[in-house]
XYZ file of C-alpha atoms in Angstrom:
412
model
C 53.460 18.349 17.522
C 54.333 14.674 17.491
C 53.034 14.253 21.013
C 49.682 15.758 19.962
C 49.408 13.314 17.043
C 50.144 10.398 19.317
C 47.518 11.627 21.752
C 44.920 11.838 18.974
C 45.676 8.299 17.798
C 45.401 6.993 21.364
C 42.098 8.843 21.868
C 40.673 7.532 18.582
C 41.743 3.998 19.458
C 40.073 4.296 22.849
C 36.803 5.464 21.247
C 36.848 2.598 18.762
C 37.525 0.109 21.537
C 34.655 1.521 23.584
C 32.311 1.412 20.593
C 33.340 -2.168 19.879
C 32.667 -3.194 23.473
C 29.327 -1.355 23.436
C 27.967 -2.716 20.151
C 27.358 -6.446 20.577
C 26.298 -8.112 17.328
C 25.454 -11.602 16.083
C 24.512 -13.312 12.816
C 22.746 -16.684 12.734
C 22.555 -19.092 9.807
C 19.400 -21.237 9.833
C 17.304 -23.329 7.485
C 14.895 -26.158 6.707
C 15.048 -28.963 4.146
C 11.706 -30.666 3.379
C 11.378 -33.448 0.810
C 8.693 -36.030 0.106
C 6.760 -38.317 -2.237
C 3.310 -37.248 -3.455
C 0.410 -39.182 -4.952
C -2.396 -37.198 -6.637
C -5.414 -39.138 -7.890
C -6.032 -36.923 -10.949
C -4.110 -34.031 -12.532
C -4.840 -32.212 -15.773
C -2.693 -33.082 -18.773
C -4.438 -30.833 -21.296
C -7.697 -30.423 -23.167
C -9.398 -32.071 -26.149
C -12.705 -31.471 -27.883
C -14.372 -33.695 -25.291
C -13.076 -31.607 -22.356
C -10.271 -31.573 -19.799
C -8.034 -34.641 -19.681
C -6.270 -36.010 -16.608
C -4.264 -38.862 -15.096
C -3.032 -39.879 -11.653
C 0.467 -38.738 -10.685
C 3.357 -39.910 -8.505
C 6.062 -37.307 -7.922
C 8.949 -36.165 -5.724
C 8.269 -32.632 -4.451
C 9.763 -30.013 -2.181
C 7.780 -29.146 0.939
C 6.754 -25.798 -0.535
C 4.307 -27.549 -2.908
C 2.754 -30.049 -0.545
C 4.842 -30.494 2.568
C 4.729 -29.000 6.024
C 7.722 -26.698 5.519
C 9.182 -25.276 2.332
C 12.950 -25.726 1.978
C 14.888 -22.564 2.852
C 18.019 -21.086 4.334
C 18.522 -17.686 5.863
C 20.626 -15.228 7.788
C 19.291 -13.427 10.855
C 21.312 -10.668 12.514
C 21.149 -8.191 15.363
C 23.380 -5.404 16.676
C 23.014 -3.694 20.038
C 22.852 0.065 19.465
C 22.411 0.924 23.126
C 19.480 2.425 24.980
C 17.312 -0.627 24.372
C 17.622 -0.254 20.585
C 18.887 -2.965 18.212
C 19.497 -3.042 14.478
C 18.004 -6.228 12.976
C 17.877 -7.908 9.572
C 16.637 -11.114 7.916
C 17.595 -12.489 4.480
C 15.713 -15.727 3.745
C 16.051 -17.756 0.554
C 13.558 -20.349 -0.652
C 14.749 -23.196 -2.870
C 13.572 -26.504 -4.298
C 15.203 -29.647 -2.933
C 14.222 -31.379 -6.201
C 16.809 -29.636 -8.339
C 18.349 -26.839 -6.239
C 16.608 -24.029 -8.124
C 15.380 -20.823 -6.485
C 11.778 -20.715 -5.300
C 9.402 -17.704 -5.224
C 9.772 -17.166 -8.949
C 13.565 -17.076 -8.927
C 14.049 -14.465 -6.180
C 17.387 -14.800 -4.381
C 15.787 -13.957 -1.041
C 12.178 -14.549 -2.007
C 10.812 -15.587 1.365
C 11.917 -12.521 3.347
C 14.394 -9.664 3.000
C 14.217 -6.809 5.460
C 16.189 -4.517 7.777
C 14.977 -2.457 10.711
C 15.076 -1.453 14.343
C 14.015 -3.369 17.439
C 12.897 -1.249 20.382
C 11.224 -1.832 23.761
C 7.910 -1.200 21.975
C 8.308 -3.492 18.964
C 10.011 -3.945 15.595
C 9.956 -1.445 12.715
C 11.241 -3.003 9.472
C 11.415 -2.325 5.721
C 11.765 -4.644 2.703
C 10.012 -7.776 1.363
C 7.840 -9.048 4.201
C 4.833 -11.047 5.397
C 1.498 -9.227 5.670
C -0.672 -9.047 8.798
C -2.981 -11.880 7.695
C 0.029 -14.198 7.651
C 1.453 -12.826 10.909
C -1.730 -13.132 12.959
C -3.994 -15.758 11.310
C -1.577 -18.369 9.945
C -0.629 -19.849 13.353
C -4.225 -21.078 13.782
C -4.313 -23.100 10.527
C -3.940 -26.856 10.274
C -1.684 -26.117 7.297
C 0.794 -24.302 9.536
C 0.829 -27.056 12.158
C 0.668 -30.428 10.378
C -1.224 -30.312 7.036
C 1.274 -28.233 5.063
C 0.436 -26.633 1.738
C -2.178 -29.339 1.107
C -4.038 -27.659 3.973
C -4.313 -24.159 2.481
C -7.812 -22.818 1.952
C -8.880 -23.277 -1.669
C -5.970 -22.009 -3.764
C -4.793 -20.099 -0.661
C -7.264 -17.449 -1.801
C -6.972 -15.641 1.559
C -3.140 -15.905 1.663
C -3.327 -17.315 5.190
C -0.647 -19.851 4.225
C 1.691 -17.188 2.819
C 1.695 -17.781 -0.932
C 2.256 -14.031 -1.504
C 4.895 -11.723 -0.007
C 4.715 -7.934 0.004
C 7.467 -5.924 -1.719
C 8.520 -2.317 -0.986
C 6.910 -2.417 2.440
C 7.337 -0.842 5.856
C 6.010 -2.723 8.855
C 5.557 -2.475 12.614
C 5.004 -5.392 15.015
C 4.458 -4.619 18.672
C 5.834 -6.477 21.659
C 3.534 -8.641 23.773
C 1.440 -6.531 26.173
C 0.026 -9.077 28.662
C -0.977 -11.371 25.799
C -2.012 -8.628 23.343
C -0.045 -7.840 20.172
C -0.775 -5.666 17.157
C 0.894 -4.701 13.902
C 0.518 -3.271 10.445
C 2.180 -3.047 7.021
C 2.161 -0.546 4.160
C 3.565 -1.118 0.664
C 4.309 1.892 -1.524
C 2.900 1.620 -5.026
C 5.636 3.849 -6.415
C 3.539 5.104 -9.340
C 4.264 8.770 -10.205
C 1.273 11.017 -9.577
C -0.867 8.293 -7.954
C -0.236 7.429 -4.312
C -2.954 4.767 -4.185
C -2.056 2.881 -7.374
C -0.487 -0.534 -6.571
C -0.481 0.141 -2.825
C -1.033 -2.658 -0.285
C -1.770 -2.253 3.403
C -2.720 -4.591 6.215
C -3.287 -4.571 9.974
C -3.948 -7.166 12.637
C -4.010 -8.042 16.324
C -3.987 -11.106 18.569
C -4.705 -11.962 22.182
C -3.651 -14.979 24.242
C -4.756 -15.790 27.763
C -4.038 -19.263 29.103
C -5.696 -21.835 26.846
C -7.540 -19.270 24.722
C -6.114 -17.477 21.679
C -7.857 -15.026 19.328
C -6.762 -13.023 16.277
C -8.094 -10.805 13.497
C -6.483 -9.244 10.415
C -7.287 -7.133 7.350
C -5.562 -6.628 3.979
C -6.319 -4.292 1.090
C -4.444 -4.435 -2.234
C -5.025 -1.944 -5.066
C -4.414 -3.214 -8.621
C -3.725 -6.664 -7.084
C -2.765 -8.415 -10.328
C 0.567 -6.567 -10.108
C 0.862 -5.300 -6.515
C -0.138 -8.502 -4.666
C -0.035 -11.427 -7.096
C 2.832 -10.102 -9.202
C 5.599 -9.697 -6.611
C 7.917 -12.510 -7.775
C 10.621 -11.958 -10.433
C 8.927 -14.262 -12.963
C 5.587 -12.439 -12.737
C 4.164 -10.353 -15.548
C 4.774 -6.628 -15.243
C 1.902 -5.299 -17.376
C -1.870 -5.477 -17.123
C -1.893 -7.854 -20.104
C -0.391 -10.563 -17.868
C -2.443 -12.779 -15.553
C -0.475 -13.322 -12.340
C -3.352 -15.170 -10.655
C -3.296 -18.254 -12.922
C -4.111 -19.419 -16.447
C -6.755 -21.158 -18.540
C -4.291 -23.773 -19.813
C -4.155 -25.134 -23.352
C -4.533 -28.310 -25.369
C -1.193 -29.548 -24.033
C -0.836 -27.777 -20.671
C -2.928 -27.779 -17.484
C -4.827 -24.867 -16.042
C -3.328 -22.937 -13.139
C -5.391 -21.906 -10.107
C -8.876 -22.150 -11.682
C -10.461 -21.153 -8.350
C -9.771 -17.435 -8.881
C -7.538 -17.083 -11.971
C -10.436 -15.476 -13.838
C -10.468 -12.429 -11.554
C -7.194 -10.750 -12.601
C -9.088 -7.626 -13.684
C -10.130 -6.736 -10.111
C -9.283 -3.171 -9.107
C -8.984 -4.199 -5.441
C -8.577 -7.361 -3.398
C -9.781 -7.218 0.201
C -9.216 -9.905 2.865
C -10.928 -9.910 6.275
C -10.080 -12.795 8.593
C -10.533 -13.967 12.178
C -9.394 -17.019 14.110
C -9.481 -18.624 17.527
C -8.187 -21.706 19.306
C -8.587 -23.423 22.644
C -6.106 -25.765 24.290
C -7.450 -28.566 26.471
C -4.635 -30.747 27.726
C -2.969 -32.460 24.760
C -5.789 -31.426 22.401
C -6.238 -28.111 20.596
C -9.274 -26.970 18.565
C -8.998 -24.159 16.010
C -11.580 -22.129 14.072
C -10.771 -19.824 11.153
C -12.992 -17.631 8.974
C -12.060 -15.334 6.109
C -13.891 -13.218 3.560
C -12.089 -12.366 0.310
C -13.476 -9.931 -2.251
C -12.232 -9.276 -5.780
C -13.794 -5.864 -6.311
C -14.179 -3.784 -9.449
C -13.884 -6.646 -11.946
C -13.431 -5.378 -15.477
C -10.903 -2.685 -14.545
C -7.655 -2.145 -16.420
C -5.618 -3.936 -13.715
C -5.514 -7.230 -15.606
C -7.001 -9.375 -18.389
C -10.716 -10.168 -18.332
C -11.310 -12.889 -20.958
C -14.778 -13.772 -19.637
C -16.086 -10.218 -19.395
C -16.678 -10.263 -15.635
C -17.934 -7.215 -13.743
C -18.842 -6.346 -10.178
C -17.436 -8.310 -7.221
C -16.529 -11.970 -6.682
C -16.655 -12.991 -3.004
C -15.083 -15.997 -1.284
C -16.128 -17.123 2.191
C -13.741 -19.610 3.814
C -14.192 -21.574 7.025
C -11.989 -24.137 8.753
C -12.287 -26.235 11.889
C -9.296 -28.283 12.969
C -8.257 -30.575 15.799
C -4.687 -31.286 16.844
C -3.764 -33.933 19.405
C -0.291 -34.328 20.948
C -0.160 -38.090 21.474
C 3.215 -37.900 23.208
C 6.282 -35.669 23.157
C 7.355 -37.013 19.753
C 4.062 -37.709 17.949
C 1.125 -35.512 16.987
C -1.933 -36.086 14.817
C -4.590 -33.824 13.354
C -7.811 -33.681 11.329
C -9.503 -30.700 9.668
C -12.472 -29.715 7.520
C -12.449 -26.677 5.216
C -15.249 -25.092 3.202
C -14.938 -22.385 0.551
C -17.816 -20.755 -1.306
C -17.325 -18.380 -4.240
C -20.428 -16.317 -4.934
C -19.065 -15.561 -8.400
C -18.983 -12.251 -10.245
C -22.158 -10.369 -11.126
C -22.664 -12.287 -14.354
C -21.504 -15.817 -13.572
C -22.351 -18.806 -11.379
C -21.018 -19.761 -7.962
C -18.712 -22.566 -6.814
C -18.117 -24.501 -3.591
C -15.117 -26.495 -2.366
C -15.252 -29.019 0.472
C -11.986 -30.463 1.769
C -11.121 -32.897 4.558
C -7.579 -33.753 5.608
C -5.703 -35.748 8.200
C -2.058 -35.993 9.121
C 0.511 -37.194 11.584
C 4.010 -35.921 12.374
C 6.665 -37.924 14.243
C 9.816 -36.236 15.548
C 12.911 -38.423 15.388
C 14.791 -35.627 17.184
C 14.322 -31.935 17.950
C 15.394 -31.080 14.402
C 14.231 -34.037 12.250
C 10.714 -35.395 11.663
C 8.785 -37.629 9.284
C 5.134 -37.049 8.415
C 2.088 -38.255 6.481
C -0.684 -36.044 5.042
C -3.892 -37.172 3.284
C -6.370 -34.703 1.731
C -9.595 -35.008 -0.283
C -11.376 -32.153 -2.068
C -14.716 -32.038 -3.860
C -15.783 -29.088 -6.033
C -19.214 -28.107 -7.339
C -20.778 -25.270 -9.358
C -18.899 -23.056 -11.845
C -15.456 -21.635 -11.132
C -13.664 -18.434 -12.164
C -12.665 -19.916 -15.549
C -16.355 -20.120 -16.507
C -16.405 -23.925 -16.451
C -17.780 -26.683 -14.213
C -15.633 -26.340 -11.093
C -12.661 -28.693 -10.860
C -10.932 -29.794 -7.656
C -7.598 -28.170 -6.848
C -5.607 -29.176 -3.769
C -3.351 -26.171 -3.249
C 0.161 -26.533 -4.627
C -0.739 -29.371 -6.987
C -1.958 -29.447 -10.588
C -5.769 -29.038 -10.782
C -7.885 -32.128 -11.398
C -9.674 -32.730 -14.688
C -12.867 -33.444 -12.722
C -14.587 -32.311 -9.536
C -12.650 -34.406 -7.022
C -9.020 -34.962 -6.076
C -7.107 -37.007 -3.501
C -3.602 -36.108 -2.346
C -1.217 -38.189 -0.228
C 2.264 -37.132 0.894
C 4.974 -38.928 2.831
C 7.748 -36.530 3.781
C 10.747 -35.757 5.928
C 12.104 -32.427 7.103
C 15.302 -31.371 8.866
C 15.989 -28.019 10.525
C 19.463 -26.550 11.018
């Protein structure tokens, strides 16, 4: 009897040893710290009987509100399950270098948090993740390369610079098939008796061949005030809340006047396409997106201006990046956004030009300079003469705004 027990222990130990040898795993700690000084020519300070009031501003800001890279740290892990299959996970925290507080509305892992399987065909993951517009279109933007959050399309209305993350989502991203990749995401609304309520889905694809790169992506969000714009912990959880922005007050500035007035949309739809061409040290990029806030006046969110119908944004960007040498790059870009307005309001246009340079002191540390100018015209979503709003900053009290940032980032 004793000999049988010993044999079982030896056998179990052998199986555990074999499993341990078979399952190779690793966990990597990584991160970015981005800090800088910003100058903004005019920011709102409030409102009086004569209209919006504003002053110029000097401030110290984390990269997430004006820099090239938002400060973060994360854990990335993988475990070999055999047969070409791996278990994978990412937990990524965003924080502010200003005061050490959590970013993304106070979420502990607000940038990304997912687990899944990696196979010879691609990755299948579940959790809080980036949508297909971010995955496939963002790499073409000047904002992703050298212009930072200053370089987002007006208010990041098309989410190409990743202002919003998608909760409760499942996602697939294929491997590279001779330069072609594809993927998609679905977020469960979780509302009893209504599969479509609060759901979000997206899909995209890209193709690279030598110097040429192309991509396209689509996103559809039902009840977007909560499902798309309300995914951070500090967001409102009822239709009475406006998670897109605010009208401000006598003592506080407005927030996101470009599309804050469209919280009552029943659906937000984003269609986007991009391309780039590399010619030696120079690269030219083109991006277009169409964003529609459909079904205005629904019960999805507040509608203080009584909007109805659809508000449509068309965004276009052309950018040029030049690698001066191995350590120094420079870029310029022009962006145009036109909001056709809802069925019973006027339209607005936003023209922005920006330039920047980035110098790498080492493989992990760089210093950079970004300059942006925006001019607004027409009437915006808050039913007022359109004001300039360089993304990530406080809106201007008038129709123009200049932003300058000097920053430094370090990767670990």
